[in-house]
Amino acid sequence: MATTRLNQHVGWLQKYITVKLTCKPSKKEDRYKTITHIRKTFLAAILAFLGAIFWTSPVQAGGSWSYGVTTTDTPTMIDTSKTSAVIDTTNNEIILPRSAPKTASFTDESMDYVVLSPTKIIHYSFNGSTVQENTILSVSVTNPVAGIASAPYPDVIVANGTTVTHYSFTGSSMVSNPVLTVSGMIGIVSIGSRDMDIGVLDQGQVKYYASTGSSMAQVSALSITSGLTNPIDFALSQDSYDAVVLEPDRARYFAFTGSGLTEVPALAITGLSGAKAVATADGEIAIIAGNQVKHYSFAGSSFSYNAALSVTSGLNSPTCVALKKGSYDRLIVDGDQVKYYQWDGTQLVYNPSLSATVAGLSSIGSYAPSAVVQSLAKSTGNPCDNVRVRAYHVLPNNTSVTWSVSADGGTTWTKKWRVRGLAGSTVCEITNDNGATWTPLGDMTKASPSSDTPELWLQLAAGTSVVWKAELATADTSVTPKIIAQGGVAVVWEASSKPTGSFSGLPGSCFVTTTPTINWTFSDADGDTQSAYQIQVRKLDGTTVVFDSGKIAGSTLSYTIPTSNQPDLSGPLWSAGTYEFKIYGRVWDSKGVASDWFGGNYFCVVGFERPRIAEIVSPPAGQTAPDPNTASTHIVITPGMSVLPKVKAGAKVRLLIDSIGPLMSANATFPYLSTQATTDNFSAGYPLGNAVNRWSVEFWTDDNVANCPTGTIVKMNWSGVSPKGNPTLNAPPYASGVVQIEGSVLDDWIVILKEKN
């Protein structure tokens, strides 16, 4: 294809040259200049075109996308085929589907039907051309969740959360019939009727009740009390004791064996998405899945999809389907409309004359226990290995939203975080084991797009197709969690490649200091900058941590390993008992994505550290004397120190200093003015040649204030000899010195003259 395009452009350029040459210049020189100019133009155009075709700048990994739950962005952001939650683009929110699977039903084989409104159950009768409300057969109700016709005609049953009430016709009105009423439920989701028997879906069980003559009693043989997985509706066969139970992704068929109901796996209908309601009649099954009503007919040994009897378009949010016995007619509740469909010989056709609109119908029922919303895949160009998704929520008590991400288009999912509604509060939790355990981060705002929470990043196997999935759930079917838009944004998700780092500038020999500065380089395929870093020093085994800087915010590419300034705490490298180490690090990019640990580079140190005054004999007034035997009282000479410990001229001072590395010898001098302090008792606390040593030395100045006046700074020079390097520690520049003179020990002597007798 590129060759074809190239030939086309070359042909165009040749025509361009021909046109130019037909415009003859007046002079030969001008003609030559024109031809030369055209040749250059032609060559430049060819080179530019070749570059456009054959050269492409490197594609960076990563990306960021946002979704506002609108009619505009939903088609390009949400995979509706894998979404069972309700995408409400009017209110810009995602909620659980409201489950109202039994709000309309046929009364018999006529065109009459009943519909449940928030305040009454309405009986619609056919008048020859349309349907109209039969007020005599209406029943006033309170807080209903389901209502359908029952036997004998024109009786109905209506359920609230705990009771299914049977209403019988007296000849003039409808009244409740306590003998045929069932109570004692916890949270009724759906009901069914077979003759005067009642089925109830409550707490994940299908319970069947029959009349004893004086009350209704549960029939265990016709109940399904175990083995169901999140059932959302059921349907009772009118020709047998068989039943169909609907779960979110399948319909399970239970056949009566004469002694009980047994599941028949061969008759199951699988592969459903967003299932809401089920109906059965004459061996046919209709199921609402998403915004379609799918019909299944028995075909010898199983149920098969029947496209002709399915309604796959024209529905917005169907919640209930009812089949009429003896025909293909059906009712579909869609919002506040009850839509009547009839068979015309080739397909089902909507009949508005037989349909009805019932105010408030869409508000009846309960929310489904769970539902899923899934995004469409977004390409990242080059492979990415870190994904983060954040969203705004409304979370009533007992609700939750659990978020998973994938970098391979949804083949592999990993849970990362969830938010839950508690009594009066919310919590955001993360998981590092795909949901086995959860760790609290804070309230739900930690997961909002306005919070830059790095803990929400999830590292995955690298991929180029990023998808997120949110699982909405409620333990209280009267409320729903919501994913909401704020400022036009509901969900934000990002993909990034983790940054990398490597150490640089490590010496070929040992550092001649116990506080070496470590340098590294930072790289990120997304073009992000460094936002934080962490340095670890480990022993040569690579696992024993000697020093850990912790996570430090900043873009600097170097770090100086510190030493302790506390007398009773040795420096981290000295305390390790070795002078040979490995250095490790990790970095974070500006999105908060962490690199893997890098490094493992060898380094060693030889040097002195932590000079400290352990003893001052006869300190001047105002100077606290350290206790030689109590390390916490020793006075550490810190880097840059200018206010030094005070000592008297001629007073003995004992100084301790630590060293790292195999020193064969060490030497210390303490110059002041133009002379040197006297030293004595120079010793090492550990055998010479060990990896670490602790040195002790005593020194004192001249006691004559003429030679060592007040204010004199006594300096310090340490040097060592080692096959790994010859370290020094001099003050200055390490500090302004080690001690400052104030007074003299001679002041402690008092001369008393006695008169001679």
Short mmCIF file of N, CA, C and O in Angstrom, two decimals, residues 40-141:
data_model
loop_
_atom_site.label_atom_id
_atom_site.label_comp_id
_atom_site.label_asym_id
_atom_site.label_seq_id
_atom_site.Cartn_x
_atom_site.Cartn_y
_atom_site.Cartn_z
N LYS A 40 15.35 20.28 -6.40
CA LYS A 40 15.49 20.29 -4.94
C LYS A 40 14.14 20.12 -4.26
O LYS A 40 14.00 19.41 -3.27
N THR A 41 13.14 20.79 -4.81
CA THR A 41 11.79 20.67 -4.24
C THR A 41 11.27 19.25 -4.34
O THR A 41 10.68 18.69 -3.41
N PHE A 42 11.51 18.65 -5.50
CA PHE A 42 11.07 17.27 -5.73
C PHE A 42 11.76 16.31 -4.75
O PHE A 42 11.13 15.46 -4.13
N LEU A 43 13.09 16.46 -4.58
CA LEU A 43 13.83 15.60 -3.67
C LEU A 43 13.36 15.77 -2.23
O LEU A 43 13.18 14.79 -1.50
N ALA A 44 13.15 17.01 -1.80
CA ALA A 44 12.68 17.26 -0.44
C ALA A 44 11.32 16.64 -0.19
O ALA A 44 11.05 16.06 0.86
N ALA A 45 10.44 16.75 -1.20
CA ALA A 45 9.10 16.18 -1.07
C ALA A 45 9.16 14.67 -0.96
O ALA A 45 8.45 14.04 -0.17
N ILE A 46 10.02 14.05 -1.79
CA ILE A 46 10.17 12.60 -1.74
C ILE A 46 10.67 12.16 -0.37
O ILE A 46 10.15 11.22 0.24
N LEU A 47 11.70 12.83 0.15
CA LEU A 47 12.24 12.46 1.45
C LEU A 47 11.21 12.64 2.56
O LEU A 47 11.09 11.81 3.46
N ALA A 48 10.44 13.72 2.51
CA ALA A 48 9.41 13.96 3.52
C ALA A 48 8.34 12.89 3.47
O ALA A 48 7.87 12.40 4.49
N PHE A 49 7.97 12.51 2.24
CA PHE A 49 6.93 11.50 2.10
C PHE A 49 7.40 10.14 2.60
O PHE A 49 6.68 9.42 3.27
N LEU A 50 8.65 9.78 2.24
CA LEU A 50 9.19 8.51 2.72
C LEU A 50 9.23 8.48 4.24
O LEU A 50 8.92 7.47 4.87
N GLY A 51 9.60 9.63 4.83
CA GLY A 51 9.62 9.68 6.29
C GLY A 51 8.24 9.50 6.88
O GLY A 51 8.06 8.81 7.88
N ALA A 52 7.24 10.09 6.25
CA ALA A 52 5.87 9.98 6.76
C ALA A 52 5.37 8.56 6.71
O ALA A 52 4.60 8.12 7.54
N ILE A 53 5.84 7.80 5.68
CA ILE A 53 5.35 6.43 5.51
C ILE A 53 6.14 5.43 6.35
O ILE A 53 5.59 4.59 7.05
N PHE A 54 7.47 5.55 6.31
CA PHE A 54 8.30 4.50 6.87
C PHE A 54 8.88 4.81 8.24
O PHE A 54 9.48 3.98 8.87
N TRP A 55 8.73 6.04 8.72
CA TRP A 55 9.29 6.38 10.03
C TRP A 55 8.17 6.84 10.94
O TRP A 55 7.35 7.67 10.58
N THR A 56 8.13 6.25 12.10
CA THR A 56 7.12 6.62 13.09
C THR A 56 7.82 6.85 14.42
O THR A 56 8.65 6.04 14.83
N SER A 57 7.50 7.95 15.06
CA SER A 57 8.12 8.23 16.36
C SER A 57 7.69 7.18 17.36
O SER A 57 6.61 6.60 17.25
N PRO A 58 8.53 6.88 18.34
CA PRO A 58 8.20 5.86 19.32
C PRO A 58 6.88 6.17 20.02
O PRO A 58 6.62 7.31 20.40
N VAL A 59 6.04 5.13 20.18
CA VAL A 59 4.76 5.29 20.86
C VAL A 59 4.97 5.10 22.35
O VAL A 59 5.47 4.07 22.78
N GLN A 60 4.61 6.10 23.13
CA GLN A 60 4.76 5.97 24.57
C GLN A 60 3.67 5.08 25.14
O GLN A 60 2.57 5.00 24.61
N ALA A 61 4.03 4.39 26.22
CA ALA A 61 3.05 3.56 26.89
C ALA A 61 2.18 4.42 27.79
O ALA A 61 2.55 5.51 28.18
N GLY A 62 1.01 3.89 28.13
CA GLY A 62 0.16 4.56 29.12
C GLY A 62 -0.98 5.33 28.50
O GLY A 62 -1.19 5.35 27.30
N GLY A 63 -1.72 5.98 29.37
CA GLY A 63 -2.86 6.77 28.94
C GLY A 63 -3.75 7.07 30.11
O GLY A 63 -3.63 6.48 31.20
N SER A 64 -4.67 8.01 29.93
CA SER A 64 -5.63 8.37 30.96
C SER A 64 -6.96 8.65 30.30
O SER A 64 -7.01 9.31 29.25
N TRP A 65 -8.04 8.13 30.90
CA TRP A 65 -9.37 8.28 30.32
C TRP A 65 -10.36 8.62 31.44
O TRP A 65 -10.13 8.30 32.61
N SER A 66 -11.44 9.27 31.09
CA SER A 66 -12.47 9.59 32.07
C SER A 66 -13.84 9.31 31.47
O SER A 66 -14.02 9.37 30.24
N TYR A 67 -14.78 9.04 32.34
CA TYR A 67 -16.15 8.69 31.93
C TYR A 67 -17.12 9.46 32.80
O TYR A 67 -16.99 9.50 34.03
N GLY A 68 -18.10 10.11 32.16
CA GLY A 68 -19.04 10.95 32.88
C GLY A 68 -20.46 10.44 32.93
O GLY A 68 -21.35 11.16 33.38
N VAL A 69 -20.73 9.19 32.46
CA VAL A 69 -22.07 8.59 32.45
C VAL A 69 -23.03 9.48 31.68
O VAL A 69 -24.09 9.89 32.17
N THR A 70 -22.67 9.79 30.45
CA THR A 70 -23.52 10.61 29.58
C THR A 70 -23.89 9.81 28.34
O THR A 70 -23.31 8.77 28.05
N THR A 71 -24.87 10.34 27.61
CA THR A 71 -25.26 9.70 26.36
C THR A 71 -24.15 9.79 25.33
O THR A 71 -24.08 8.96 24.41
N THR A 72 -23.26 10.77 25.49
CA THR A 72 -22.18 10.96 24.53
C THR A 72 -21.05 9.98 24.75
O THR A 72 -20.57 9.35 23.79
N ASP A 73 -20.60 9.82 26.00
CA ASP A 73 -19.41 8.99 26.21
C ASP A 73 -19.72 7.53 26.53
O ASP A 73 -18.83 6.68 26.44
N THR A 74 -20.95 7.20 26.88
CA THR A 74 -21.27 5.81 27.21
C THR A 74 -20.99 4.85 26.04
O THR A 74 -20.40 3.78 26.25
N PRO A 75 -21.37 5.16 24.80
CA PRO A 75 -21.10 4.21 23.71
C PRO A 75 -19.63 3.92 23.48
O PRO A 75 -19.28 2.83 23.00
N THR A 76 -18.76 4.86 23.80
CA THR A 76 -17.33 4.66 23.56
C THR A 76 -16.58 4.22 24.80
O THR A 76 -15.38 3.91 24.72
N MET A 77 -17.24 4.18 25.95
CA MET A 77 -16.56 3.87 27.19
C MET A 77 -17.05 2.58 27.86
O MET A 77 -16.31 1.95 28.61
N ILE A 78 -18.30 2.20 27.64
CA ILE A 78 -18.90 1.09 28.40
C ILE A 78 -19.23 -0.07 27.47
O ILE A 78 -19.82 0.11 26.39
N ASP A 79 -18.85 -1.27 27.91
CA ASP A 79 -19.20 -2.50 27.19
C ASP A 79 -20.58 -2.94 27.68
O ASP A 79 -20.71 -3.64 28.67
N THR A 80 -21.60 -2.49 26.97
CA THR A 80 -22.98 -2.76 27.41
C THR A 80 -23.32 -4.24 27.35
O THR A 80 -24.21 -4.69 28.07
N SER A 81 -22.62 -5.01 26.50
CA SER A 81 -22.90 -6.44 26.41
C SER A 81 -22.46 -7.18 27.66
O SER A 81 -22.92 -8.30 27.92
N LYS A 82 -21.57 -6.58 28.45
CA LYS A 82 -21.08 -7.21 29.66
C LYS A 82 -21.47 -6.42 30.91
O LYS A 82 -20.90 -6.63 31.98
N THR A 83 -22.42 -5.52 30.75
CA THR A 83 -22.86 -4.67 31.86
C THR A 83 -24.29 -5.01 32.24
O THR A 83 -25.19 -4.98 31.40
N SER A 84 -24.50 -5.33 33.51
CA SER A 84 -25.85 -5.62 34.00
C SER A 84 -26.37 -4.49 34.89
O SER A 84 -27.56 -4.44 35.17
N ALA A 85 -25.49 -3.60 35.33
CA ALA A 85 -25.93 -2.45 36.11
C ALA A 85 -26.65 -1.46 35.21
O ALA A 85 -26.54 -1.50 33.98
N VAL A 86 -27.40 -0.56 35.82
CA VAL A 86 -28.17 0.44 35.07
C VAL A 86 -27.29 1.67 34.83
O VAL A 86 -26.78 2.27 35.78
N ILE A 87 -27.10 2.03 33.57
CA ILE A 87 -26.37 3.23 33.20
C ILE A 87 -27.40 4.34 33.01
O ILE A 87 -28.06 4.43 31.98
N ASP A 88 -27.55 5.17 34.02
CA ASP A 88 -28.55 6.23 34.00
C ASP A 88 -27.89 7.52 33.50
O ASP A 88 -27.28 8.27 34.27
N THR A 89 -28.03 7.79 32.20
CA THR A 89 -27.40 8.98 31.62
C THR A 89 -28.20 10.25 31.88
O THR A 89 -27.71 11.34 31.59
N THR A 90 -29.41 10.11 32.41
CA THR A 90 -30.19 11.30 32.79
C THR A 90 -29.68 11.88 34.10
O THR A 90 -29.45 13.09 34.23
N ASN A 91 -29.49 11.00 35.08
CA ASN A 91 -28.98 11.43 36.38
C ASN A 91 -27.47 11.26 36.50
O ASN A 91 -26.90 11.54 37.56
N ASN A 92 -26.84 10.80 35.42
CA ASN A 92 -25.38 10.62 35.38
C ASN A 92 -24.89 9.76 36.54
O ASN A 92 -24.01 10.16 37.31
N GLU A 93 -25.46 8.55 36.63
CA GLU A 93 -25.07 7.64 37.69
C GLU A 93 -25.24 6.20 37.24
O GLU A 93 -26.00 5.91 36.30
N ILE A 94 -24.53 5.32 37.91
CA ILE A 94 -24.63 3.88 37.66
C ILE A 94 -25.16 3.25 38.93
O ILE A 94 -24.60 3.46 40.02
N ILE A 95 -26.24 2.48 38.81
CA ILE A 95 -26.89 1.89 39.98
C ILE A 95 -27.23 0.44 39.71
O ILE A 95 -27.11 -0.06 38.58
N LEU A 96 -27.66 -0.25 40.75
CA LEU A 96 -28.16 -1.61 40.61
C LEU A 96 -29.49 -1.59 39.86
O LEU A 96 -30.28 -0.65 40.03
N PRO A 97 -29.75 -2.59 39.05
CA PRO A 97 -31.08 -2.65 38.42
C PRO A 97 -32.15 -2.90 39.48
O PRO A 97 -31.93 -3.64 40.43
N ARG A 98 -33.26 -2.23 39.30
CA ARG A 98 -34.38 -2.45 40.22
C ARG A 98 -35.09 -3.73 39.79
O ARG A 98 -35.50 -3.88 38.65
N SER A 99 -35.20 -4.66 40.71
CA SER A 99 -35.80 -5.95 40.42
C SER A 99 -37.29 -5.91 40.76
O SER A 99 -37.67 -5.77 41.92
N ALA A 100 -38.11 -5.99 39.73
CA ALA A 100 -39.56 -6.05 39.92
C ALA A 100 -40.11 -7.08 38.94
O ALA A 100 -40.85 -6.76 38.01
N PRO A 101 -39.73 -8.34 39.11
CA PRO A 101 -40.04 -9.35 38.09
C PRO A 101 -41.50 -9.77 38.05
O PRO A 101 -41.91 -10.45 37.10
N LYS A 102 -42.28 -9.39 39.04
CA LYS A 102 -43.68 -9.81 39.06
C LYS A 102 -44.58 -8.61 39.37
O LYS A 102 -45.08 -8.43 40.47
N THR A 103 -44.78 -7.77 38.34
CA THR A 103 -45.66 -6.61 38.48
C THR A 103 -46.80 -6.62 37.46
O THR A 103 -47.62 -5.71 37.45
N ALA A 104 -46.83 -7.62 36.61
CA ALA A 104 -47.93 -7.75 35.62
C ALA A 104 -48.11 -9.21 35.28
O ALA A 104 -47.14 -9.98 35.24
N SER A 105 -49.36 -9.60 35.01
CA SER A 105 -49.63 -10.99 34.60
C SER A 105 -51.01 -11.08 33.98
O SER A 105 -51.89 -10.25 34.24
N PHE A 106 -51.17 -12.06 33.13
CA PHE A 106 -52.49 -12.34 32.56
C PHE A 106 -53.35 -13.02 33.61
O PHE A 106 -52.87 -13.79 34.45
N THR A 107 -54.65 -12.73 33.55
CA THR A 107 -55.57 -13.33 34.52
C THR A 107 -56.00 -14.73 34.12
O THR A 107 -56.25 -15.57 34.97
N ASP A 108 -56.10 -14.95 32.81
CA ASP A 108 -56.48 -16.26 32.28
C ASP A 108 -56.07 -16.27 30.81
O ASP A 108 -55.14 -15.57 30.42
N GLU A 109 -56.79 -16.99 29.98
CA GLU A 109 -56.44 -17.05 28.56
C GLU A 109 -57.07 -15.93 27.75
O GLU A 109 -56.98 -15.91 26.53
N SER A 110 -57.74 -14.99 28.44
CA SER A 110 -58.31 -13.83 27.74
C SER A 110 -57.25 -12.75 27.64
O SER A 110 -56.08 -12.95 27.96
N MET A 111 -57.67 -11.56 27.20
CA MET A 111 -56.74 -10.44 27.10
C MET A 111 -56.70 -9.61 28.38
O MET A 111 -56.01 -8.60 28.44
N ASP A 112 -57.43 -10.02 29.42
CA ASP A 112 -57.38 -9.30 30.68
C ASP A 112 -56.03 -9.52 31.36
O ASP A 112 -55.41 -10.58 31.25
N TYR A 113 -55.60 -8.51 32.08
CA TYR A 113 -54.36 -8.65 32.86
C TYR A 113 -54.39 -7.69 34.04
O TYR A 113 -55.20 -6.76 34.09
N VAL A 114 -53.53 -7.98 35.00
CA VAL A 114 -53.42 -7.12 36.19
C VAL A 114 -52.03 -6.50 36.23
O VAL A 114 -51.05 -7.09 35.79
N VAL A 115 -51.97 -5.27 36.76
CA VAL A 115 -50.71 -4.52 36.87
C VAL A 115 -50.63 -3.92 38.26
O VAL A 115 -51.63 -3.39 38.79
N LEU A 116 -49.45 -3.98 38.84
CA LEU A 116 -49.23 -3.44 40.18
C LEU A 116 -48.72 -2.01 40.09
O LEU A 116 -47.71 -1.73 39.44
N SER A 117 -49.42 -1.08 40.74
CA SER A 117 -48.95 0.30 40.87
C SER A 117 -48.48 0.49 42.32
O SER A 117 -48.68 -0.38 43.16
N PRO A 118 -47.88 1.63 42.65
CA PRO A 118 -47.43 1.82 44.03
C PRO A 118 -48.56 1.83 45.06
O PRO A 118 -48.31 1.59 46.25
N THR A 119 -49.81 2.09 44.62
CA THR A 119 -50.91 2.21 45.58
C THR A 119 -52.01 1.19 45.39
O THR A 119 -52.85 1.01 46.28
N LYS A 120 -52.04 0.51 44.26
CA LYS A 120 -53.11 -0.46 44.03
C LYS A 120 -52.72 -1.44 42.93
O LYS A 120 -51.81 -1.18 42.14
N ILE A 121 -53.42 -2.57 42.91
CA ILE A 121 -53.27 -3.50 41.80
C ILE A 121 -54.47 -3.30 40.89
O ILE A 121 -55.63 -3.33 41.33
N ILE A 122 -54.18 -3.03 39.61
CA ILE A 122 -55.21 -2.63 38.65
C ILE A 122 -55.55 -3.80 37.75
O ILE A 122 -54.66 -4.46 37.21
N HIS A 123 -56.83 -4.01 37.57
CA HIS A 123 -57.32 -5.04 36.66
C HIS A 123 -57.75 -4.36 35.35
O HIS A 123 -58.62 -3.51 35.34
N TYR A 124 -57.09 -4.73 34.24
CA TYR A 124 -57.45 -4.19 32.94
C TYR A 124 -58.27 -5.23 32.17
O TYR A 124 -57.86 -6.39 32.05
N SER A 125 -59.43 -4.81 31.68
CA SER A 125 -60.31 -5.69 30.92
C SER A 125 -60.40 -5.23 29.47
O SER A 125 -60.36 -4.02 29.19
N PHE A 126 -60.53 -6.18 28.56
CA PHE A 126 -60.64 -5.87 27.13
C PHE A 126 -62.09 -5.49 26.83
O PHE A 126 -63.03 -6.21 27.17
N ASN A 127 -62.29 -4.32 26.17
CA ASN A 127 -63.64 -3.84 25.88
C ASN A 127 -64.02 -4.01 24.43
O ASN A 127 -65.01 -3.44 23.97
N GLY A 128 -63.23 -4.78 23.69
CA GLY A 128 -63.52 -5.01 22.28
C GLY A 128 -62.54 -4.34 21.36
O GLY A 128 -62.32 -4.79 20.23
N SER A 129 -61.94 -3.24 21.82
CA SER A 129 -60.96 -2.55 20.98
C SER A 129 -59.72 -2.16 21.77
O SER A 129 -58.63 -2.02 21.20
N THR A 130 -59.89 -1.98 23.06
CA THR A 130 -58.75 -1.57 23.89
C THR A 130 -58.96 -2.16 25.28
O THR A 130 -59.89 -2.94 25.51
N VAL A 131 -58.08 -1.79 26.21
CA VAL A 131 -58.25 -2.25 27.59
C VAL A 131 -58.52 -1.05 28.47
O VAL A 131 -58.05 0.06 28.20
N GLN A 132 -59.31 -1.26 29.52
CA GLN A 132 -59.60 -0.18 30.46
C GLN A 132 -59.66 -0.76 31.87
O GLN A 132 -59.88 -1.96 32.06
N GLU A 133 -59.44 0.10 32.85
CA GLU A 133 -59.40 -0.34 34.23
C GLU A 133 -60.78 -0.78 34.70
O GLU A 133 -61.77 -0.10 34.47
N ASN A 134 -60.82 -1.93 35.34
CA ASN A 134 -62.04 -2.44 35.96
C ASN A 134 -61.94 -2.10 37.44
O ASN A 134 -61.32 -2.81 38.23
N THR A 135 -62.57 -0.99 37.82
CA THR A 135 -62.39 -0.46 39.17
C THR A 135 -62.95 -1.38 40.25
O THR A 135 -62.49 -1.35 41.39
N ILE A 136 -63.92 -2.20 39.89
CA ILE A 136 -64.51 -3.10 40.88
C ILE A 136 -63.46 -4.12 41.36
O ILE A 136 -63.47 -4.55 42.52
N LEU A 137 -62.55 -4.47 40.44
CA LEU A 137 -61.57 -5.51 40.76
C LEU A 137 -60.23 -4.94 41.24
O LEU A 137 -59.27 -5.69 41.41
N SER A 138 -60.16 -3.63 41.42
CA SER A 138 -58.92 -3.02 41.91
C SER A 138 -58.74 -3.28 43.40
O SER A 138 -59.72 -3.44 44.14
N VAL A 139 -57.46 -3.32 43.85
CA VAL A 139 -57.15 -3.58 45.25
C VAL A 139 -56.14 -2.54 45.72
O VAL A 139 -55.08 -2.37 45.11
N SER A 140 -56.46 -1.84 46.80
CA SER A 140 -55.52 -0.89 47.37
C SER A 140 -54.43 -1.63 48.14
O SER A 140 -54.70 -2.59 48.87
N VAL A 141 -53.15 -1.17 47.97
CA VAL A 141 -52.02 -1.86 48.60
C VAL A 141 -51.07 -0.81 49.19
O VAL A 141 -51.13 0.37 48.87
#
